[in-house]
PDB file of C-alpha atoms in Angstrom:
ATOM      1  CA  MET A1193      45.699 182.452 127.287  1.00  0.00           C
ATOM      2  CA  PRO A1194      42.949 182.591 124.595  1.00  0.00           C
ATOM      3  CA  TYR A1195      43.096 180.189 121.680  1.00  0.00           C
ATOM      4  CA  LEU A1196      41.626 180.294 118.187  1.00  0.00           C
ATOM      5  CA  VAL A1197      40.725 177.661 115.611  1.00  0.00           C
ATOM      6  CA  CYS A1198      40.732 178.170 111.851  1.00  0.00           C
ATOM      7  CA  VAL A1199      37.166 177.888 110.534  1.00  0.00           C
ATOM      8  CA  VAL A1200      37.827 178.472 106.811  1.00  0.00           C
ATOM      9  CA  PRO A1201      39.540 176.018 104.435  1.00  0.00           C
ATOM     10  CA  VAL A1202      42.814 177.996 104.443  1.00  0.00           C
ATOM     11  CA  CYS A1203      43.688 181.077 106.501  1.00  0.00           C
ATOM     12  CA  PRO A1204      46.701 183.139 105.308  1.00  0.00           C
ATOM     13  CA  VAL A1205      49.144 184.042 108.081  1.00  0.00           C
ATOM     14  CA  LYS A1206      50.722 187.386 107.186  1.00  0.00           C
ATOM     15  CA  ALA A1207      54.080 188.822 108.183  1.00  0.00           C
ATOM     16  CA  GLU A1208      52.364 192.122 109.093  1.00  0.00           C
ATOM     17  CA  PRO A1209      48.742 193.075 109.975  1.00  0.00           C
ATOM     18  CA  SER A1210      47.833 194.144 106.452  1.00  0.00           C
ATOM     19  CA  HIS A1211      46.149 192.570 103.450  1.00  0.00           C
ATOM     20  CA  ARG A1212      49.121 193.756 101.385  1.00  0.00           C
ATOM     21  CA  SER A1213      51.661 191.979 103.567  1.00  0.00           C
ATOM     22  CA  GLU A1214      53.314 188.813 102.283  1.00  0.00           C
ATOM     23  CA  GLN A1215      52.005 185.438 103.368  1.00  0.00           C
ATOM     24  CA  ALA A1216      54.418 183.812 105.817  1.00  0.00           C
ATOM     25  CA  THR A1217      52.497 180.543 106.280  1.00  0.00           C
ATOM     26  CA  GLN A1218      48.931 179.285 106.585  1.00  0.00           C
ATOM     27  CA  LEU A1219      46.530 177.803 109.082  1.00  0.00           C
ATOM     28  CA  LEU A1220      44.350 175.034 107.715  1.00  0.00           C
ATOM     29  CA  PHE A1221      40.815 174.296 108.814  1.00  0.00           C
ATOM     30  CA  GLY A1222      40.796 172.842 112.334  1.00  0.00           C
ATOM     31  CA  GLU A1223      44.293 174.027 113.245  1.00  0.00           C
ATOM     32  CA  VAL A1224      44.668 175.837 116.552  1.00  0.00           C
ATOM     33  CA  ALA A1225      46.713 178.927 117.393  1.00  0.00           C
ATOM     34  CA  GLU A1226      47.436 180.938 120.520  1.00  0.00           C
ATOM     35  CA  ILE A1227      46.647 184.659 120.581  1.00  0.00           C
ATOM     36  CA  ILE A1228      49.738 186.832 120.999  1.00  0.00           C
ATOM     37  CA  GLU A1229      48.393 190.274 120.146  1.00  0.00           C
ATOM     38  CA  THR A1230      45.069 191.682 118.978  1.00  0.00           C
ATOM     39  CA  GLY A1231      44.462 194.451 116.462  1.00  0.00           C
ATOM     40  CA  LYS A1232      41.468 195.960 114.732  1.00  0.00           C
ATOM     41  CA  ASP A1233      41.109 193.574 111.786  1.00  0.00           C
ATOM     42  CA  PHE A1234      44.022 191.205 112.396  1.00  0.00           C
ATOM     43  CA  ILE A1235      45.194 189.023 115.279  1.00  0.00           C
ATOM     44  CA  LYS A1236      48.800 187.949 115.833  1.00  0.00           C
ATOM     45  CA  VAL A1237      48.918 184.232 116.604  1.00  0.00           C
ATOM     46  CA  LYS A1238      51.324 181.378 117.234  1.00  0.00           C
ATOM     47  CA  HIS A1239      50.447 178.144 115.465  1.00  0.00           C
ATOM     48  CA  LEU A1240      50.475 175.348 118.036  1.00  0.00           C
ATOM     49  CA  TYR A1241      51.685 172.729 115.530  1.00  0.00           C
ATOM     50  CA  ASP A1242      54.987 174.392 114.603  1.00  0.00           C
ATOM     51  CA  ASP A1243      55.172 177.588 116.757  1.00  0.00           C
ATOM     52  CA  TYR A1244      55.169 179.806 113.662  1.00  0.00           C
ATOM     53  CA  GLU A1245      53.898 183.342 114.298  1.00  0.00           C
ATOM     54  CA  GLY A1246      52.064 185.847 112.139  1.00  0.00           C
ATOM     55  CA  TRP A1247      48.915 187.888 111.595  1.00  0.00           C
ATOM     56  CA  CYS A1248      45.537 186.399 110.643  1.00  0.00           C
ATOM     57  CA  GLN A1249      42.308 188.050 109.626  1.00  0.00           C
ATOM     58  CA  ARG A1250      40.046 188.011 112.667  1.00  0.00           C
ATOM     59  CA  SER A1251      36.938 186.824 110.761  1.00  0.00           C
ATOM     60  CA  GLN A1252      38.640 183.576 109.670  1.00  0.00           C
ATOM     61  CA  LEU A1253      39.177 182.345 113.222  1.00  0.00           C
ATOM     62  CA  GLU A1254      36.914 181.443 116.131  1.00  0.00           C
ATOM     63  CA  GLU A1255      37.827 181.617 119.818  1.00  0.00           C
ATOM     64  CA  ILE A1256      37.710 178.268 121.607  1.00  0.00           C
ATOM     65  CA  SER A1257      38.426 176.535 124.862  1.00  0.00           C
ATOM     66  CA  ILE A1258      41.680 174.629 124.389  1.00  0.00           C
ATOM     67  CA  ASP A1259      40.095 171.724 126.300  1.00  0.00           C
ATOM     68  CA  GLN A1260      37.981 171.044 123.215  1.00  0.00           C
ATOM     69  CA  PHE A1261      41.086 170.308 121.172  1.00  0.00           C
ATOM     70  CA  LYS A1262      44.003 169.237 123.361  1.00  0.00           C
ATOM     71  CA  ASP A1263      42.927 165.598 123.661  1.00  0.00           C
ATOM     72  CA  ALA A1264      41.342 165.274 120.214  1.00  0.00           C
ATOM     73  CA  PRO A1265      42.526 162.402 117.982  1.00  0.00           C
ATOM     74  CA  ALA A1266      45.135 163.432 115.420  1.00  0.00           C
ATOM     75  CA  PHE A1267      42.923 162.337 112.518  1.00  0.00           C
ATOM     76  CA  LEU A1268      43.445 164.087 109.176  1.00  0.00           C
ATOM     77  CA  ALA A1269      41.174 164.755 106.218  1.00  0.00           C
ATOM     78  CA  PRO A1270      42.359 162.112 103.705  1.00  0.00           C
ATOM     79  CA  GLU A1271      41.076 163.337 100.327  1.00  0.00           C
ATOM     80  CA  TYR A1272      42.029 166.198  98.028  1.00  0.00           C
ATOM     81  CA  LEU A1273      38.738 167.867  99.052  1.00  0.00           C
ATOM     82  CA  ASN A1274      36.685 166.928 102.119  1.00  0.00           C
ATOM     83  CA  GLU A1275      33.133 168.013 102.938  1.00  0.00           C
ATOM     84  CA  VAL A1276      32.471 169.779 106.245  1.00  0.00           C
ATOM     85  CA  LEU A1277      29.179 171.254 107.416  1.00  0.00           C
ATOM     86  CA  VAL A1278      29.494 174.763 108.886  1.00  0.00           C
ATOM     87  CA  ASN A1279      26.167 175.985 110.276  1.00  0.00           C
ATOM     88  CA  ASN A1280      24.623 173.267 108.100  1.00  0.00           C
ATOM     89  CA  GLN A1281      26.219 174.710 104.956  1.00  0.00           C
ATOM     90  CA  VAL A1282      28.710 172.681 102.927  1.00  0.00           C
ATOM     91  CA  MET A1283      32.359 173.759 102.948  1.00  0.00           C
ATOM     92  CA  GLN A1284      35.193 171.930 101.188  1.00  0.00           C
ATOM     93  CA  VAL A1285      38.464 171.693 103.137  1.00  0.00           C
ATOM     94  CA  PRO A1286      41.799 170.473 101.763  1.00  0.00           C
ATOM     95  CA  LEU A1287      43.855 167.358 102.283  1.00  0.00           C
ATOM     96  CA  GLY A1288      45.568 167.119 105.669  1.00  0.00           C
ATOM     97  CA  CYS A1289      43.260 169.277 107.781  1.00  0.00           C
ATOM     98  CA  PRO A1290      42.987 167.991 111.389  1.00  0.00           C
ATOM     99  CA  VAL A1291      39.410 166.782 111.815  1.00  0.00           C
ATOM    100  CA  GLY A1292      39.695 164.633 114.947  1.00  0.00           C
ATOM    101  CA  VAL A1293      37.744 166.986 117.196  1.00  0.00           C
ATOM    102  CA  PHE A1294      34.799 166.964 114.783  1.00  0.00           C
ATOM    103  CA  ILE A1295      34.315 163.231 114.210  1.00  0.00           C
ATOM    104  CA  SER A1296      32.476 162.723 117.502  1.00  0.00           C
ATOM    105  CA  GLY A1297      29.519 164.754 116.248  1.00  0.00           C
ATOM    106  CA  LYS A1298      28.422 168.347 115.815  1.00  0.00           C
ATOM    107  CA  GLN A1299      30.700 170.775 117.657  1.00  0.00           C
ATOM    108  CA  SER A1300      29.814 174.293 118.773  1.00  0.00           C
ATOM    109  CA  LEU A1301      32.610 176.841 118.343  1.00  0.00           C
ATOM    110  CA  GLY A1302      31.523 180.301 119.384  1.00  0.00           C
ATOM    111  CA  ASN A1303      28.796 181.366 116.975  1.00  0.00           C
ATOM    112  CA  ILE A1304      29.143 178.443 114.583  1.00  0.00           C
ATOM    113  CA  THR A1305      28.586 174.695 114.546  1.00  0.00           C
ATOM    114  CA  ILE A1306      30.795 172.290 112.636  1.00  0.00           C
ATOM    115  CA  GLU A1307      30.150 168.700 111.655  1.00  0.00           C
ATOM    116  CA  TYR A1308      32.397 166.192 109.850  1.00  0.00           C
ATOM    117  CA  ASN A1309      30.937 162.826 108.861  1.00  0.00           C
ATOM    118  CA  LYS A1310      33.463 161.552 106.325  1.00  0.00           C
ATOM    119  CA  THR A1311      36.388 159.148 106.587  1.00  0.00           C
ATOM    120  CA  SER A1312      39.684 160.220 108.164  1.00  0.00           C
ATOM    121  CA  TRP A1313      43.353 159.198 108.234  1.00  0.00           C
ATOM    122  CA  ASN A1314      44.789 158.094 111.572  1.00  0.00           C
ATOM    123  CA  PRO A1315      48.575 158.770 111.705  1.00  0.00           C
ATOM    124  CA  THR A1316      48.934 156.791 114.939  1.00  0.00           C
ATOM    125  CA  ILE A1317      48.105 153.478 113.212  1.00  0.00           C
ATOM    126  CA  GLN A1318      51.218 151.507 112.305  1.00  0.00           C
ATOM    127  CA  HIS A1319      51.220 152.194 108.570  1.00  0.00           C
ATOM    128  CA  ASN A1320      54.454 151.492 106.701  1.00  0.00           C
ATOM    129  CA  PRO A1321      55.989 155.002 107.013  1.00  0.00           C
ATOM    130  CA  HIS A1322      57.786 154.858 103.650  1.00  0.00           C
ATOM    131  CA  ASP A1323      54.589 153.854 101.848  1.00  0.00           C
ATOM    132  CA  THR A1324      52.648 156.520 103.759  1.00  0.00           C
ATOM    133  CA  ILE A1325      55.082 159.243 102.711  1.00  0.00           C
ATOM    134  CA  LYS A1326      55.014 158.207  99.055  1.00  0.00           C
ATOM    135  CA  GLU A1327      51.236 157.733  98.888  1.00  0.00           C
ATOM    136  CA  ASN A1328      50.440 161.130 100.373  1.00  0.00           C
ATOM    137  CA  ALA A1329      53.222 162.995  98.577  1.00  0.00           C
ATOM    138  CA  PHE A1330      51.739 161.862  95.272  1.00  0.00           C
ATOM    139  CA  LYS A1331      48.368 163.386  96.224  1.00  0.00           C
ATOM    140  CA  TYR A1332      50.020 166.828  95.961  1.00  0.00           C
ATOM    141  CA  LEU A1333      51.430 166.279  92.461  1.00  0.00           C
ATOM    142  CA  ASN A1334      50.996 169.334  90.204  1.00  0.00           C
ATOM    143  CA  THR A1335      49.875 171.555  93.097  1.00  0.00           C
ATOM    144  CA  SER A1336      51.062 175.056  92.236  1.00  0.00           C
ATOM    145  CA  TYR A1337      53.920 176.589  94.195  1.00  0.00           C
ATOM    146  CA  GLN A1338      52.802 179.330  96.578  1.00  0.00           C
ATOM    147  CA  TRP A1339      55.062 181.144  99.027  1.00  0.00           C
ATOM    148  CA  GLY A1340      53.886 180.251 102.545  1.00  0.00           C
ATOM    149  CA  GLY A1341      51.418 177.646 101.260  1.00  0.00           C
ATOM    150  CA  ARG A1342      50.583 174.438 103.118  1.00  0.00           C
ATOM    151  CA  SER A1343      47.679 172.986 101.120  1.00  0.00           C
ATOM    152  CA  VAL A1344      46.747 171.406  97.799  1.00  0.00           C
ATOM    153  CA  PHE A1345      45.449 174.853  96.812  1.00  0.00           C
ATOM    154  CA  GLY A1346      49.074 176.085  96.802  1.00  0.00           C
ATOM    155  CA  VAL A1347      52.163 174.902  98.674  1.00  0.00           C
ATOM    156  CA  ASP A1348      55.792 175.844  99.196  1.00  0.00           C
ATOM    157  CA  CYS A1349      58.653 173.351  99.475  1.00  0.00           C
ATOM    158  CA  SER A1350      58.732 173.027 103.262  1.00  0.00           C
ATOM    159  CA  GLY A1351      54.958 173.287 103.610  1.00  0.00           C
ATOM    160  CA  PHE A1352      54.759 170.286 101.292  1.00  0.00           C
ATOM    161  CA  THR A1353      57.212 168.179 103.290  1.00  0.00           C
ATOM    162  CA  GLN A1354      55.650 169.214 106.605  1.00  0.00           C
ATOM    163  CA  MET A1355      52.145 168.192 105.532  1.00  0.00           C
ATOM    164  CA  VAL A1356      53.250 164.887 103.965  1.00  0.00           C
ATOM    165  CA  PHE A1357      55.166 163.856 107.083  1.00  0.00           C
ATOM    166  CA  ARG A1358      52.151 164.742 109.216  1.00  0.00           C
ATOM    167  CA  PHE A1359      50.358 161.757 107.677  1.00  0.00           C
ATOM    168  CA  ALA A1360      53.100 159.552 109.134  1.00  0.00           C
ATOM    169  CA  GLY A1361      52.671 161.156 112.553  1.00  0.00           C
ATOM    170  CA  ILE A1362      56.027 162.943 112.301  1.00  0.00           C
ATOM    171  CA  PRO A1363      56.028 166.687 113.086  1.00  0.00           C
ATOM    172  CA  LEU A1364      58.415 168.748 110.995  1.00  0.00           C
ATOM    173  CA  LEU A1365      59.322 172.363 111.647  1.00  0.00           C
ATOM    174  CA  ARG A1366      58.007 174.957 109.211  1.00  0.00           C
ATOM    175  CA  ASP A1367      60.938 176.217 107.110  1.00  0.00           C
ATOM    176  CA  ALA A1368      63.485 174.237 105.102  1.00  0.00           C
ATOM    177  CA  TYR A1369      66.458 175.438 107.165  1.00  0.00           C
ATOM    178  CA  GLN A1370      64.603 174.450 110.346  1.00  0.00           C
ATOM    179  CA  GLN A1371      63.749 170.997 109.001  1.00  0.00           C
ATOM    180  CA  ALA A1372      67.427 170.513 108.143  1.00  0.00           C
ATOM    181  CA  SER A1373      68.152 170.532 111.885  1.00  0.00           C
ATOM    182  CA  GLN A1374      66.029 167.397 112.343  1.00  0.00           C
ATOM    183  CA  GLY A1375      66.981 163.753 111.787  1.00  0.00           C
ATOM    184  CA  GLU A1376      70.294 162.075 110.989  1.00  0.00           C
ATOM    185  CA  ALA A1377      72.604 162.937 108.106  1.00  0.00           C
ATOM    186  CA  ILE A1378      73.018 160.405 105.284  1.00  0.00           C
ATOM    187  CA  GLY A1379      76.423 160.436 103.632  1.00  0.00           C
ATOM    188  CA  PHE A1380      75.676 159.124 100.148  1.00  0.00           C
ATOM    189  CA  LEU A1381      72.756 159.013  97.744  1.00  0.00           C
ATOM    190  CA  GLN A1382      73.296 155.271  97.366  1.00  0.00           C
ATOM    191  CA  GLU A1383      72.191 154.883 101.016  1.00  0.00           C
ATOM    192  CA  VAL A1384      68.900 156.738 100.516  1.00  0.00           C
ATOM    193  CA  LYS A1385      65.530 155.251 101.444  1.00  0.00           C
ATOM    194  CA  CYS A1386      62.139 156.490 100.297  1.00  0.00           C
ATOM    195  CA  GLY A1387      61.130 159.334 102.610  1.00  0.00           C
ATOM    196  CA  ASP A1388      64.580 160.761 103.263  1.00  0.00           C
ATOM    197  CA  LEU A1389      64.731 164.556 102.939  1.00  0.00           C
ATOM    198  CA  ALA A1390      67.193 166.332 100.663  1.00  0.00           C
ATOM    199  CA  PHE A1391      68.143 169.947 101.385  1.00  0.00           C
ATOM    200  CA  PHE A1392      69.598 172.480  98.970  1.00  0.00           C
ATOM    201  CA  ASP A1393      71.453 175.756  99.470  1.00  0.00           C
ATOM    202  CA  ASN A1394      72.089 179.011  97.612  1.00  0.00           C
ATOM    203  CA  GLU A1395      75.286 180.896  96.798  1.00  0.00           C
ATOM    204  CA  GLU A1396      75.447 182.164 100.384  1.00  0.00           C
ATOM    205  CA  GLN A1397      75.238 178.532 101.585  1.00  0.00           C
ATOM    206  CA  LYS A1398      71.866 179.134 103.192  1.00  0.00           C
ATOM    207  CA  ILE A1399      69.415 176.247 102.961  1.00  0.00           C
ATOM    208  CA  THR A1400      66.524 177.435 100.813  1.00  0.00           C
ATOM    209  CA  HIS A1401      64.863 174.280  99.474  1.00  0.00           C
ATOM    210  CA  VAL A1402      63.796 170.791 100.538  1.00  0.00           C
ATOM    211  CA  GLY A1403      62.292 167.765  98.820  1.00  0.00           C
ATOM    212  CA  ILE A1404      61.381 164.144  99.538  1.00  0.00           C
ATOM    213  CA  LEU A1405      63.570 161.449  98.009  1.00  0.00           C
ATOM    214  CA  LEU A1406      61.673 158.561  96.432  1.00  0.00           C
ATOM    215  CA  ASP A1407      64.877 156.602  95.778  1.00  0.00           C
ATOM    216  CA  SER A1408      68.545 157.353  95.128  1.00  0.00           C
ATOM    217  CA  SER A1409      67.842 159.081  91.809  1.00  0.00           C
ATOM    218  CA  THR A1410      64.327 160.543  92.117  1.00  0.00           C
ATOM    219  CA  ILE A1411      62.886 163.393  94.191  1.00  0.00           C
ATOM    220  CA  ILE A1412      59.416 164.897  94.616  1.00  0.00           C
ATOM    221  CA  HIS A1413      59.422 168.565  95.578  1.00  0.00           C
ATOM    222  CA  ALA A1414      57.567 171.865  95.189  1.00  0.00           C
ATOM    223  CA  SER A1415      59.312 174.028  92.610  1.00  0.00           C
ATOM    224  CA  GLY A1416      56.917 175.904  90.333  1.00  0.00           C
ATOM    225  CA  LYS A1417      54.581 173.031  91.124  1.00  0.00           C
ATOM    226  CA  VAL A1418      54.880 169.761  93.001  1.00  0.00           C
ATOM    227  CA  ARG A1419      56.879 167.661  90.555  1.00  0.00           C
ATOM    228  CA  ILE A1420      59.115 164.621  90.246  1.00  0.00           C
ATOM    229  CA  ASP A1421      62.666 165.219  89.039  1.00  0.00           C
ATOM    230  CA  THR A1422      65.968 163.377  88.967  1.00  0.00           C
ATOM    231  CA  ILE A1423      68.770 163.960  91.455  1.00  0.00           C
ATOM    232  CA  ASP A1424      72.478 163.157  91.588  1.00  0.00           C
ATOM    233  CA  HIS A1425      75.297 163.981  93.997  1.00  0.00           C
ATOM    234  CA  SER A1426      75.337 167.603  92.772  1.00  0.00           C
ATOM    235  CA  GLY A1427      71.612 168.318  92.981  1.00  0.00           C
ATOM    236  CA  ILE A1428      68.305 168.329  91.119  1.00  0.00           C
ATOM    237  CA  ILE A1429      67.992 168.069  87.341  1.00  0.00           C
ATOM    238  CA  ASN A1430      64.681 169.186  85.850  1.00  0.00           C
ATOM    239  CA  ALA A1431      63.178 166.103  84.159  1.00  0.00           C
ATOM    240  CA  GLU A1432      61.600 168.221  81.398  1.00  0.00           C
ATOM    241  CA  THR A1433      64.379 170.671  80.511  1.00  0.00           C
ATOM    242  CA  GLY A1434      67.490 168.775  81.601  1.00  0.00           C
ATOM    243  CA  LEU A1435      68.687 171.882  83.451  1.00  0.00           C
ATOM    244  CA  ARG A1436      70.174 171.737  86.932  1.00  0.00           C
ATOM    245  CA  THR A1437      67.942 173.722  89.284  1.00  0.00           C
ATOM    246  CA  HIS A1438      69.075 173.114  92.890  1.00  0.00           C
ATOM    247  CA  ARG A1439      72.425 172.396  94.539  1.00  0.00           C
ATOM    248  CA  LEU A1440      72.446 169.524  97.048  1.00  0.00           C
ATOM    249  CA  ARG A1441      73.643 170.383 100.539  1.00  0.00           C
ATOM    250  CA  VAL A1442      72.669 167.499 102.838  1.00  0.00           C
ATOM    251  CA  ILE A1443      70.391 164.468 103.108  1.00  0.00           C
ATOM    252  CA  LYS A1444      68.598 163.773 106.389  1.00  0.00           C
ATOM    253  CA  ARG A1445      66.726 160.684 107.571  1.00  0.00           C
ATOM    254  CA  ILE A1446      63.667 161.513 109.688  1.00  0.00           C
ATOM    255  CA  LEU A1447      61.738 158.211 109.550  1.00  0.00           C
TER     256      LEU A1447
END
């Protein structure tokens, strides 16, 4: 089965093979996907990290041998922006891109060469997971909300939690309702530890939102932008307006 790697900073993954279609998720630079179906200008792919499917613009991906990537270190780009050389031209890629395959030197991918000579974050090192979650969550502060986003250029609620937990070496599923199926339930806010996930539902009792608890009364989440708000047993209270914005459904411990 052919595989592709994202060779632009952020590649939109569309629900349908059209520029007008909504963005379902994103591939970040260095992320690998499996080809499901090919079209004229778009290719339907399955992201190998979370099995999410959608349509990508053909020109933003490069076909590869999976052997180049399957044993690569899980190193991540650690800064807000990170310099990569593509055919000897500078390209800036966002926080959290997998760069492990490129740290061993210049790599040839189809018609392009890629080189990464900067520092990287190794999730397999025994960092304190709670400190890791907090440190990297704060790097996304004030990032604008974007439906389907997974980067500091624009992120949705579950894209934010997924990327932050990646720094701790913990894979989360893509959507909030999927992430709610992971981990162990915590009964009370008083039992919360930094890094626990809080999930919120709508009037139909469908889980539609997720955020990362910093302590029993504070949450960081993507709502309008990545922000820090207060939380109680009923849900989130906007720290600026004092209005209640999200209704708490369940707390899960993943770490």
